[in-house]
Coordinates of C-alpha atoms and ligand atoms in Angstrom, one line a residue:
M26 CA 31.5 -12.0 -14.1
T27 CA 28.3 -10.3 -15.1
Q28 CA 24.9 -11.9 -14.4
T29 CA 24.3 -12.7 -17.9
E30 CA 27.9 -14.7 -18.2
N31 CA 26.5 -16.8 -15.3
G32 CA 25.7 -20.4 -16.0
S33 CA 22.5 -20.5 -13.6
W34 CA 21.3 -17.1 -14.5
D35 CA 21.1 -18.1 -18.2
R36 CA 19.4 -21.3 -17.2
L37 CA 16.9 -19.5 -15.3
Q38 CA 16.3 -17.2 -18.2
A39 CA 15.6 -20.3 -20.6
L40 CA 13.3 -21.7 -17.8
K41 CA 11.3 -18.4 -17.7
S42 CA 9.7 -19.0 -20.9
T43 CA 8.8 -22.6 -19.9
V44 CA 8.0 -23.1 -16.0
G45 CA 7.6 -19.4 -15.8
A46 CA 5.2 -19.3 -18.3
A47 CA 3.3 -22.3 -16.8
Q48 CA -0.1 -22.1 -15.1
L49 CA -0.1 -22.7 -11.4
R50 CA -3.4 -24.5 -11.9
D51 CA -1.7 -27.0 -14.1
L52 CA 1.4 -27.5 -11.8
L53 CA -0.9 -28.1 -8.7
A54 CA -3.4 -30.4 -10.8
D55 CA -0.7 -32.3 -12.4
D56 CA 1.4 -33.1 -9.3
P57 CA -0.6 -33.4 -6.2
E58 CA 2.6 -34.0 -4.0
R59 CA 3.7 -30.4 -4.7
A60 CA 1.7 -29.2 -1.6
E61 CA 3.9 -31.5 0.6
R62 CA 7.1 -31.1 -1.2
M63 CA 7.0 -27.2 -1.5
L64 CA 6.8 -27.0 2.4
V65 CA 9.5 -26.1 4.5
E66 CA 9.7 -25.3 8.4
G67 CA 12.3 -23.3 10.4
A68 CA 12.3 -21.6 13.8
G69 CA 8.6 -22.4 14.5
V70 CA 7.7 -20.6 10.9
T71 CA 6.2 -22.7 8.0
L72 CA 6.6 -21.6 4.6
D73 CA 4.2 -23.4 1.8
F74 CA 5.6 -22.1 -1.7
S75 CA 3.7 -24.5 -3.6
R76 CA 1.8 -21.5 -5.0
Q77 CA 5.0 -20.0 -6.8
R78 CA 5.4 -20.4 -10.1
V79 CA 8.6 -22.7 -10.0
D80 CA 9.5 -26.4 -10.3
S81 CA 12.3 -28.8 -9.5
Q82 CA 14.3 -27.3 -12.5
V83 CA 14.0 -23.7 -11.3
L84 CA 14.6 -24.5 -7.8
Q85 CA 17.8 -26.4 -8.9
A86 CA 19.1 -23.5 -11.0
L87 CA 18.1 -20.9 -8.0
L88 CA 20.3 -23.4 -5.6
A89 CA 23.0 -23.5 -8.1
L90 CA 23.1 -19.8 -8.1
V91 CA 23.7 -19.5 -4.3
D92 CA 27.1 -21.3 -5.0
E93 CA 28.0 -19.3 -8.0
R94 CA 27.1 -16.1 -6.3
G95 CA 28.9 -17.0 -3.0
V96 CA 25.8 -16.4 -1.0
L97 CA 26.8 -18.9 1.8
Q98 CA 30.4 -17.4 1.9
R99 CA 28.8 -14.1 2.3
R100 CA 26.5 -15.3 4.9
D101 CA 29.4 -16.9 6.9
A102 CA 31.3 -13.8 6.4
M103 CA 28.5 -11.8 7.9
F104 CA 28.1 -14.1 11.2
A105 CA 31.8 -13.9 11.7
G106 CA 32.0 -10.2 11.9
E107 CA 33.5 -9.5 8.7
K108 CA 33.1 -6.0 7.1
I109 CA 30.6 -6.8 4.4
N110 CA 29.1 -3.2 4.5
V111 CA 31.8 -2.3 2.3
T112 CA 30.8 1.0 1.2
E113 CA 30.5 2.1 5.3
D114 CA 33.6 -0.3 5.9
R115 CA 31.4 -1.8 8.7
S116 CA 30.5 -5.2 10.3
V117 CA 26.9 -6.2 9.9
L118 CA 26.2 -7.8 13.1
H119 CA 22.5 -7.6 14.1
I120 CA 22.7 -11.2 14.7
A121 CA 25.0 -10.5 17.6
L122 CA 22.4 -8.5 19.1
R123 CA 20.3 -11.9 19.9
L124 CA 23.1 -14.2 21.0
P125 CA 22.7 -16.2 24.1
R126 CA 24.7 -14.7 27.1
E127 CA 27.0 -17.9 27.0
A128 CA 28.0 -17.5 23.2
S129 CA 31.0 -15.5 22.2
L130 CA 31.6 -13.5 19.0
V131 CA 35.0 -11.9 18.8
V132 CA 35.2 -8.9 16.5
D133 CA 38.4 -6.9 15.9
G134 CA 39.8 -8.5 19.2
T135 CA 36.6 -7.7 21.5
D136 CA 33.9 -10.1 22.2
V137 CA 30.8 -8.3 21.4
V138 CA 28.5 -10.7 23.4
P139 CA 29.3 -9.6 26.9
E140 CA 28.8 -5.8 25.7
V141 CA 25.5 -6.6 24.2
H142 CA 24.5 -8.2 27.5
K143 CA 25.5 -5.6 29.4
V144 CA 23.2 -3.6 27.6
L145 CA 20.4 -5.7 27.8
D146 CA 20.9 -6.0 31.5
R147 CA 20.8 -2.5 32.1
M148 CA 17.5 -1.9 29.7
G149 CA 16.0 -4.6 31.8
A150 CA 16.6 -3.1 35.1
F151 CA 15.4 0.3 33.6
S152 CA 12.4 -1.3 32.2
D153 CA 11.8 -3.0 35.4
R154 CA 11.9 0.2 37.6
V155 CA 9.5 1.9 35.0
R156 CA 7.1 -0.8 35.0
S157 CA 7.0 -1.1 38.9
G158 CA 6.5 2.5 39.3
E159 CA 9.9 2.9 41.0
W160 CA 11.2 5.1 38.6
V161 CA 9.0 8.6 39.1
G162 CA 9.1 11.8 37.1
H163 CA 10.1 15.1 38.7
T164 CA 6.8 15.7 40.8
G165 CA 7.3 12.0 42.3
K166 CA 4.3 10.6 40.1
R167 CA 4.9 7.4 38.7
I168 CA 5.6 7.2 34.7
R169 CA 2.3 6.0 33.0
N170 CA 3.1 7.1 29.4
V171 CA 6.0 6.2 27.2
V172 CA 6.6 8.4 24.0
N173 CA 9.4 7.0 21.6
I174 CA 10.6 9.7 19.4
G175 CA 12.6 8.4 16.3
I176 CA 12.2 7.8 12.7
G177 CA 12.9 4.8 10.3
G178 CA 14.8 2.3 11.9
S179 CA 14.6 4.2 15.1
D180 CA 10.8 4.0 15.0
L181 CA 9.2 1.5 12.3
G182 CA 10.7 -1.5 14.3
P183 CA 9.4 -0.1 17.9
V184 CA 6.0 0.9 16.4
M185 CA 5.5 -2.5 14.7
A186 CA 6.8 -4.4 17.8
Y187 CA 4.6 -2.5 20.1
L188 CA 1.3 -3.1 18.1
A189 CA 2.2 -6.8 17.4
L190 CA 2.8 -7.6 21.0
Q191 CA -0.1 -5.5 22.5
D192 CA -1.8 -8.6 23.8
Y193 CA 1.5 -9.1 26.0
S194 CA 1.9 -5.5 26.8
D195 CA 1.3 -3.6 30.3
R196 CA -2.1 -2.5 29.4
D197 CA -1.9 0.4 32.2
M198 CA 0.8 2.3 30.6
V199 CA 0.2 4.3 27.3
F200 CA 2.8 4.0 24.5
R201 CA 3.1 6.5 21.5
F202 CA 5.3 6.9 18.9
V203 CA 6.5 10.1 17.2
S204 CA 8.4 10.1 14.0
N205 CA 7.3 12.8 11.7
V206 CA 8.9 16.4 11.6
D207 CA 5.4 17.3 10.8
G208 CA 4.4 19.3 14.0
T209 CA 1.1 17.6 13.9
D210 CA 2.6 14.1 14.9
I211 CA 4.1 15.2 18.4
V212 CA 0.9 17.4 19.2
E213 CA -1.4 14.6 18.7
A214 CA 0.7 12.2 20.4
I215 CA 1.0 14.1 23.7
R216 CA -2.1 16.2 23.6
D217 CA -3.9 14.2 26.2
L218 CA -0.7 13.4 28.3
D219 CA 0.4 14.9 31.6
P220 CA 4.1 15.6 31.4
A221 CA 4.4 14.6 35.0
E222 CA 3.8 11.1 34.1
T223 CA 5.5 10.9 30.7
L224 CA 8.8 9.5 29.7
F225 CA 10.4 10.3 26.4
I226 CA 12.7 7.9 24.8
V227 CA 14.9 9.9 22.1
A228 CA 16.0 7.1 19.9
S229 CA 18.5 7.9 17.1
K230 CA 21.6 5.8 16.2
T231 CA 23.5 9.3 15.0
F232 CA 21.4 11.6 17.5
T233 CA 21.6 14.0 14.5
T234 CA 18.5 13.2 12.6
L235 CA 16.5 16.3 11.9
E236 CA 13.0 15.0 12.8
T237 CA 14.4 13.5 16.1
M238 CA 16.3 16.2 17.2
T239 CA 13.4 18.7 16.4
N240 CA 10.8 16.4 18.1
A241 CA 13.0 15.9 21.2
S242 CA 13.4 19.8 21.6
A243 CA 9.7 20.2 21.3
A244 CA 9.1 17.5 23.9
R245 CA 11.6 19.1 26.3
D246 CA 9.8 22.3 26.0
W247 CA 6.5 20.8 26.7
V248 CA 7.9 19.2 29.9
R249 CA 9.3 22.3 30.8
Q250 CA 6.2 24.2 30.2
G251 CA 4.1 21.6 32.1
L252 CA 6.4 21.0 35.0
G253 CA 8.5 24.5 35.4
D254 CA 11.6 26.0 34.1
D255 CA 13.5 24.4 37.0
A256 CA 11.9 21.0 36.2
D257 CA 14.2 17.8 36.4
V258 CA 13.9 17.0 33.0
A259 CA 16.3 14.3 33.0
K260 CA 13.7 12.2 34.7
H261 CA 11.3 12.2 31.7
F262 CA 14.2 11.4 28.9
V263 CA 16.4 8.6 28.1
A264 CA 18.3 8.2 25.2
V265 CA 19.3 5.2 22.8
S266 CA 21.9 6.1 20.6
T267 CA 25.6 5.1 19.6
N268 CA 26.6 8.8 20.2
A269 CA 27.1 9.8 23.8
E270 CA 28.6 13.1 22.8
K271 CA 25.5 14.3 21.3
V272 CA 23.4 12.7 23.9
A273 CA 25.2 14.8 26.5
E274 CA 24.9 18.0 24.3
F275 CA 21.3 17.8 24.2
G276 CA 21.2 17.5 27.9
I277 CA 20.3 13.8 28.7
D278 CA 22.1 12.3 31.4
T279 CA 24.4 9.8 29.6
D280 CA 23.8 7.5 32.6
N281 CA 20.3 7.2 31.1
M282 CA 21.7 6.4 27.6
F283 CA 21.5 3.0 26.4
G284 CA 23.9 2.4 23.7
F285 CA 24.7 0.1 20.9
W286 CA 27.1 0.0 18.1
E287 CA 28.0 1.1 14.6
W288 CA 27.5 -2.4 13.1
V289 CA 23.8 -2.3 13.8
G290 CA 22.1 -1.0 10.8
G291 CA 19.3 1.5 11.8
R292 CA 16.7 -1.1 10.1
Y293 CA 18.1 -4.1 11.7
S294 CA 18.0 -2.5 15.1
M295 CA 14.8 -3.2 16.7
D296 CA 16.3 -6.0 19.1
S297 CA 18.8 -3.7 20.1
A298 CA 18.6 -1.0 22.7
I299 CA 16.3 0.7 20.1
G300 CA 13.7 -1.8 21.5
L301 CA 13.4 -0.3 25.0
S302 CA 9.9 0.8 24.3
T303 CA 9.2 -2.7 23.4
M304 CA 10.9 -3.8 26.4
I305 CA 9.2 -1.7 28.6
S306 CA 5.8 -2.6 27.1
V307 CA 6.4 -6.4 27.3
G308 CA 8.8 -6.9 29.9
P309 CA 12.3 -8.0 29.8
D310 CA 11.1 -11.8 29.9
G311 CA 8.9 -11.2 26.8
F312 CA 12.0 -9.2 25.1
H313 CA 14.3 -12.1 25.7
D314 CA 11.7 -14.3 24.3
M315 CA 11.6 -12.3 21.1
L316 CA 15.7 -12.5 21.0
A317 CA 15.2 -16.2 21.2
G318 CA 12.9 -16.3 18.2
F319 CA 15.4 -14.1 16.1
H320 CA 18.3 -16.3 17.2
A321 CA 16.4 -19.5 16.3
M322 CA 15.8 -18.2 12.8
D323 CA 19.4 -17.0 12.8
E324 CA 20.7 -20.4 13.3
H325 CA 18.2 -21.8 11.0
F326 CA 19.4 -19.8 8.0
R327 CA 23.0 -20.4 9.2
T328 CA 22.7 -24.0 9.7
A329 CA 19.8 -25.5 7.4
P330 CA 20.6 -27.3 4.2
P331 CA 19.7 -24.6 1.3
A332 CA 17.0 -26.5 0.1
E333 CA 15.2 -26.6 3.5
N334 CA 16.5 -23.1 4.6
L335 CA 13.4 -20.9 4.6
P336 CA 15.2 -17.3 4.3
L337 CA 17.5 -18.6 1.4
L338 CA 14.5 -20.1 -0.4
M339 CA 12.3 -16.7 0.1
G340 CA 15.3 -14.8 -1.0
L341 CA 15.7 -17.0 -4.1
L342 CA 12.1 -16.6 -4.9
S343 CA 12.2 -12.9 -4.7
V344 CA 14.9 -13.1 -7.1
W345 CA 13.0 -15.4 -9.5
N346 CA 9.7 -13.2 -9.4
R347 CA 11.8 -9.9 -9.7
D348 CA 14.2 -10.7 -12.4
F349 CA 12.7 -13.6 -14.4
L350 CA 8.9 -13.1 -13.9
D351 CA 9.3 -9.2 -14.1
C352 CA 7.3 -8.4 -11.1
P353 CA 8.2 -5.2 -9.9
T354 CA 6.4 -5.2 -6.3
V355 CA 5.5 -7.7 -3.5
A356 CA 2.1 -7.6 -1.4
V357 CA 2.8 -8.5 2.2
L358 CA -0.8 -9.4 3.4
P359 CA -0.6 -10.4 7.2
Y360 CA -4.0 -11.8 8.2
D361 CA -3.6 -10.6 11.8
Q362 CA -4.7 -7.2 12.9
Y363 CA -1.7 -7.1 15.4
L364 CA 0.5 -7.2 12.6
S365 CA -0.9 -3.7 11.0
R366 CA 2.5 -2.1 10.8
F367 CA 4.3 -5.1 9.7
P368 CA 4.2 -4.1 5.9
A369 CA 5.5 -0.7 6.6
Y370 CA 8.2 -2.1 9.0
L371 CA 9.3 -4.3 5.9
Q372 CA 9.2 -1.5 3.4
Q373 CA 12.3 -0.1 5.0
L374 CA 13.9 -3.5 5.9
T375 CA 13.5 -4.5 2.2
M376 CA 13.7 -1.4 0.2
E377 CA 16.5 0.8 2.3
S378 CA 18.4 -2.7 1.7
N379 CA 17.9 -3.7 -1.8
G380 CA 16.9 -0.4 -3.5
K381 CA 20.4 -0.4 -5.2
R382 CA 21.5 0.4 -8.7
V383 CA 25.4 -0.6 -8.2
K384 CA 27.4 -3.6 -7.2
L385 CA 29.6 -4.0 -4.3
D386 CA 32.4 -2.7 -6.6
G387 CA 30.6 0.1 -7.9
S388 CA 29.7 -1.1 -11.1
P389 CA 26.1 -0.9 -12.6
V390 CA 23.8 -4.0 -11.7
D391 CA 22.7 -6.0 -15.0
S392 CA 19.6 -7.0 -13.3
Q393 CA 16.7 -5.7 -11.6
T394 CA 17.2 -5.6 -7.9
G395 CA 15.0 -4.8 -4.7
P396 CA 10.9 -4.8 -5.5
I397 CA 8.8 -2.5 -3.9
Y398 CA 7.0 -3.9 -0.9
W399 CA 3.7 -2.8 0.4
G400 CA 0.7 -4.2 2.1
E401 CA -2.2 -3.9 4.6
P402 CA -3.5 -6.8 6.8
G403 CA -6.2 -9.1 5.4
T404 CA -9.1 -9.1 5.3
N405 CA -9.3 -5.1 4.9
G406 CA -6.9 -5.1 1.9
Q407 CA -9.5 -7.5 0.2
H408 CA -12.1 -4.7 0.2
S409 CA -9.6 -2.3 -1.1
F410 CA -6.6 -3.2 -3.6
Y411 CA -6.8 -6.9 -4.1
Q412 CA -9.1 -6.0 -7.2
L413 CA -5.8 -4.9 -9.0
I414 CA -4.0 -7.9 -7.5
H415 CA -6.9 -10.3 -9.1
Q416 CA -7.4 -8.7 -12.3
G417 CA -5.3 -5.9 -13.0
T418 CA -2.4 -5.9 -15.7
S419 CA 0.6 -6.3 -13.3
V420 CA 1.6 -9.5 -11.7
I421 CA 1.9 -9.0 -7.9
P422 CA 3.7 -12.0 -5.7
C423 CA 2.0 -12.0 -2.4
D424 CA 3.3 -13.0 0.8
V425 CA -0.2 -14.2 2.8
L426 CA 0.8 -14.9 6.7
F427 CA -1.3 -16.0 9.6
F428 CA -1.2 -17.7 12.9
N429 CA -3.1 -20.8 13.5
E430 CA -4.1 -20.0 17.0
P431 CA -6.0 -16.7 17.5
L432 CA -4.9 -14.3 20.5
N433 CA -8.5 -13.1 20.9
K434 CA -11.1 -15.9 20.7
M435 CA -14.3 -14.5 19.5
G436 CA -16.8 -17.2 18.3
D437 CA -15.6 -18.4 14.8
Q438 CA -14.1 -15.1 13.6
H439 CA -10.4 -16.7 13.5
D440 CA -11.8 -19.6 11.4
L441 CA -13.3 -16.9 9.3
L442 CA -10.0 -14.8 8.9
I443 CA -8.2 -18.1 8.1
A444 CA -10.9 -19.0 5.3
N445 CA -10.1 -15.8 3.8
A446 CA -6.5 -16.1 3.7
L447 CA -6.7 -19.5 2.0
A448 CA -9.3 -18.5 -0.2
Q449 CA -7.2 -15.5 -1.4
A450 CA -4.2 -17.6 -1.8
A451 CA -6.2 -20.1 -3.9
V452 CA -7.8 -17.5 -6.1
F453 CA -4.3 -15.8 -6.6
A454 CA -3.0 -19.0 -8.0
L455 CA -6.1 -20.5 -9.9
G456 CA -8.1 -17.7 -11.0
R457 CA -11.2 -18.4 -12.8
T458 CA -11.4 -19.5 -16.5
E459 CA -14.2 -18.4 -19.0
D460 CA -15.7 -21.6 -18.9
E461 CA -16.0 -21.8 -15.3
V462 CA -17.7 -18.2 -15.3
R463 CA -20.1 -19.4 -18.0
A464 CA -20.7 -22.4 -16.0
D465 CA -21.5 -20.0 -13.0
G466 CA -24.2 -18.7 -15.2
A467 CA -22.8 -15.1 -15.8
P468 CA -24.4 -13.5 -18.7
E469 CA -22.3 -13.3 -21.9
K470 CA -21.5 -9.7 -21.8
L471 CA -20.1 -10.2 -18.2
V472 CA -17.7 -13.1 -19.0
P473 CA -14.6 -10.9 -19.8
H474 CA -15.2 -8.9 -16.6
K475 CA -15.6 -11.9 -14.6
V476 CA -12.5 -13.9 -15.6
M477 CA -9.6 -14.1 -13.3
P478 CA -6.3 -15.0 -14.8
G479 CA -4.8 -16.2 -11.6
N480 CA -1.1 -17.7 -11.9
R481 CA -0.2 -14.8 -9.3
P482 CA 2.7 -16.4 -7.4
C483 CA 2.1 -16.5 -3.6
S484 CA 3.8 -17.7 -0.4
V485 CA 1.9 -18.8 2.6
I486 CA 3.7 -18.2 5.8
T487 CA 2.1 -19.9 9.2
V488 CA 3.2 -19.9 12.8
Q489 CA 1.4 -21.3 15.6
K490 CA 0.7 -18.6 17.5
L491 CA 1.9 -14.9 17.5
T492 CA 4.3 -14.6 20.6
P493 CA 7.4 -12.5 21.4
F494 CA 9.4 -15.4 20.1
A495 CA 7.5 -16.0 16.7
L496 CA 7.8 -12.2 16.0
G497 CA 11.5 -12.4 16.3
A498 CA 11.5 -15.5 14.2
L499 CA 9.2 -13.7 11.7
V500 CA 11.7 -10.4 11.5
A501 CA 14.8 -12.4 11.2
L502 CA 13.4 -14.7 8.5
Y503 CA 12.7 -11.3 6.4
E504 CA 16.2 -10.1 7.4
H505 CA 17.8 -12.9 6.0
T506 CA 15.4 -12.9 3.1
V507 CA 16.9 -9.6 2.1
F508 CA 20.3 -10.6 2.7
T509 CA 19.9 -13.7 0.4
A510 CA 18.5 -11.7 -2.6
G511 CA 20.9 -8.7 -1.9
A512 CA 23.7 -11.4 -1.9
V513 CA 22.6 -12.8 -5.4
W514 CA 22.3 -9.5 -6.8
G515 CA 26.0 -8.5 -5.6
I516 CA 24.9 -5.5 -4.0
D517 CA 25.6 -3.8 -0.4
S518 CA 22.3 -4.4 1.2
F519 CA 23.5 -2.5 4.5
D520 CA 24.2 1.2 3.4
Q521 CA 21.6 3.7 2.3
W522 CA 23.4 6.5 0.4
G523 CA 20.3 7.5 -1.5
V524 CA 18.7 9.1 1.4
E525 CA 21.5 11.8 2.0
L526 CA 21.1 14.1 -0.7
G527 CA 17.4 15.2 -0.1
K528 CA 18.2 15.3 3.6
A529 CA 21.0 17.8 3.0
M530 CA 18.8 19.8 0.4
A531 CA 16.2 20.0 2.9
V532 CA 18.6 21.7 5.5
G533 CA 19.7 24.2 2.8
L534 CA 15.9 25.0 2.0
A535 CA 14.8 25.8 5.5
P536 CA 16.2 29.2 5.8
Q537 CA 15.2 30.4 2.2
L538 CA 11.7 29.4 3.4
I539 CA 11.8 30.9 6.8
S540 CA 13.8 33.9 6.3
G541 CA 14.1 34.5 2.6
D542 CA 17.6 33.9 2.5
P543 CA 18.9 33.6 -1.0
A544 CA 18.8 30.6 -2.9
P545 CA 21.8 28.5 -2.8
A546 CA 23.9 28.4 -5.7
G547 CA 22.6 26.4 -8.8
Q548 CA 19.0 25.8 -7.4
D549 CA 16.7 24.7 -10.3
A550 CA 13.9 27.1 -11.5
A551 CA 11.1 24.7 -10.4
T552 CA 12.3 24.8 -6.8
S553 CA 12.8 28.7 -6.6
A554 CA 9.4 29.3 -7.9
A555 CA 7.8 26.8 -5.5
V556 CA 9.6 28.6 -2.7
A557 CA 8.6 31.9 -3.8
R558 CA 4.9 30.5 -4.0
Y559 CA 5.0 29.0 -0.7
R560 CA 6.4 32.4 0.9
A561 CA 3.8 34.2 -0.7
A562 CA 1.1 31.5 0.5
R563 CA 2.6 32.4 3.9
G564 CA 2.4 36.0 3.8
R565 CA 6.3 36.3 4.2
Ligands
F6P621 O1 17.2 8.2 6.7 C1 17.5 7.0 6.8 C2 18.0 6.5 8.1 O2 19.4 6.9 8.1 C3 17.8 5.2 8.5 O3 18.7 4.1 7.7 C4 17.5 5.2 9.8 O4 16.8 4.0 10.3 C5 16.8 6.7 10.1 O5 17.4 7.3 9.0 C6 17.0 7.1 11.4 O6 18.5 7.3 11.4 P1 18.9 7.8 13.3 O7 18.7 6.4 14.1 O8 20.4 7.8 13.2 O9 18.0 8.8 14.0

């Protein structure tokens, strides 16, 4: 069945020109209960979607879509460990990473929960040794600096979580994150560090990723240069990977390797051993609190009725905004400086998952799929790109996020922060009419410039306080939001074939740039010319 032959999809198409075209200003004025009715809570997270351009008819049709598209069956299949990542023939089991010790989840005859906890326990013991100073480097000095080398899911989650939980971290230790193959990244990350006090975590699911392996080799050279060729580099390197063979080949003792499983996607791995840097920074207890937050949201997603299910509703709203209100992007606006990398983290989670053009069976999708996610913390964004959100020609739905309690109490700064978050949400929704602008006394020639169309859909997501638990719940909220939208679209949210071609081409191009090797057969004229120009510019 194509999406356009589908009852609820057609119903939503019809509602697009009525409810979809309605003004939030009217919806809010005509229905004062709306603000209370469109408020749901789960795992300590509250979602206020009263400023989304929906009404009960749209919600009903979206919820009917859940049945028609088998979203709940697919959710249950994921939780049961079925191979729902069809193109890679894999289970999708990040939910197993946060199951409590006493739970059980049997996949292909093996209970994966004891395996998960075995790794968590090893990570805990190792983190304690590093944090206490018991783990020492080659010269006997304690480790003061931890440098995570990884990219994509092996970087964005760790760096985002480190920054988000900085208030809970060991402030006597330095944490750095190296991802880019641009040498500047590693040079700047380690220039002020003492190799004798530095531990590198080489984080790579495959342990073949060009950027990570290149940076890991550079780090090994730096340690040897600093500590001598005969230095015991094993004391300065641990690995996080699914590929023991490659880890050993690199020269890292596999006793110092923390494993995970092929059923953990890179962008769903920050709560696996990939989170080792997070655990060292906040300690094993903090990490377990974060896992508990993930699990609480998993349970909410698995058991809450659809109409009160946060990730399900957020996923459905994203389908409504993308496909029916024709909004190609979503702005994520955390009003919390600790969440400065949260939008970047969500970019991989959402876009690598749902940036797909064919359905599970390979046939072309017949709707739009994943929107572009972007954003910056408020209030900074207000002084930069909010102008376009308020008065540009594209409608950009926004997720405004904040915590009720500040971690840093500085006079009334937190109240000012939240006043800004709520003011922006109100302006997104209501805008400013011509009459209001005139009533404000604007000169006539400025009236059109000052009109704000409003009607920008917006969700306000709040949590009491930024804690490891809250972070886990928030990340799981978005993971399952992405899942829900992907299930409605009928796509594989867990593969990423689109990233392969560019990687392979870069590997082919490098010898041409470096040594002047002949162009690979069939190279296009633009690339050949660019290679020639680059070589000339480098005097080669
Ligand atoms: O290039 C995309 C990707 O495969 C991501 O999905 C993944 O998170 C990242 O590269 C890093 O991969 P790895 O952990 O295997 O180094």
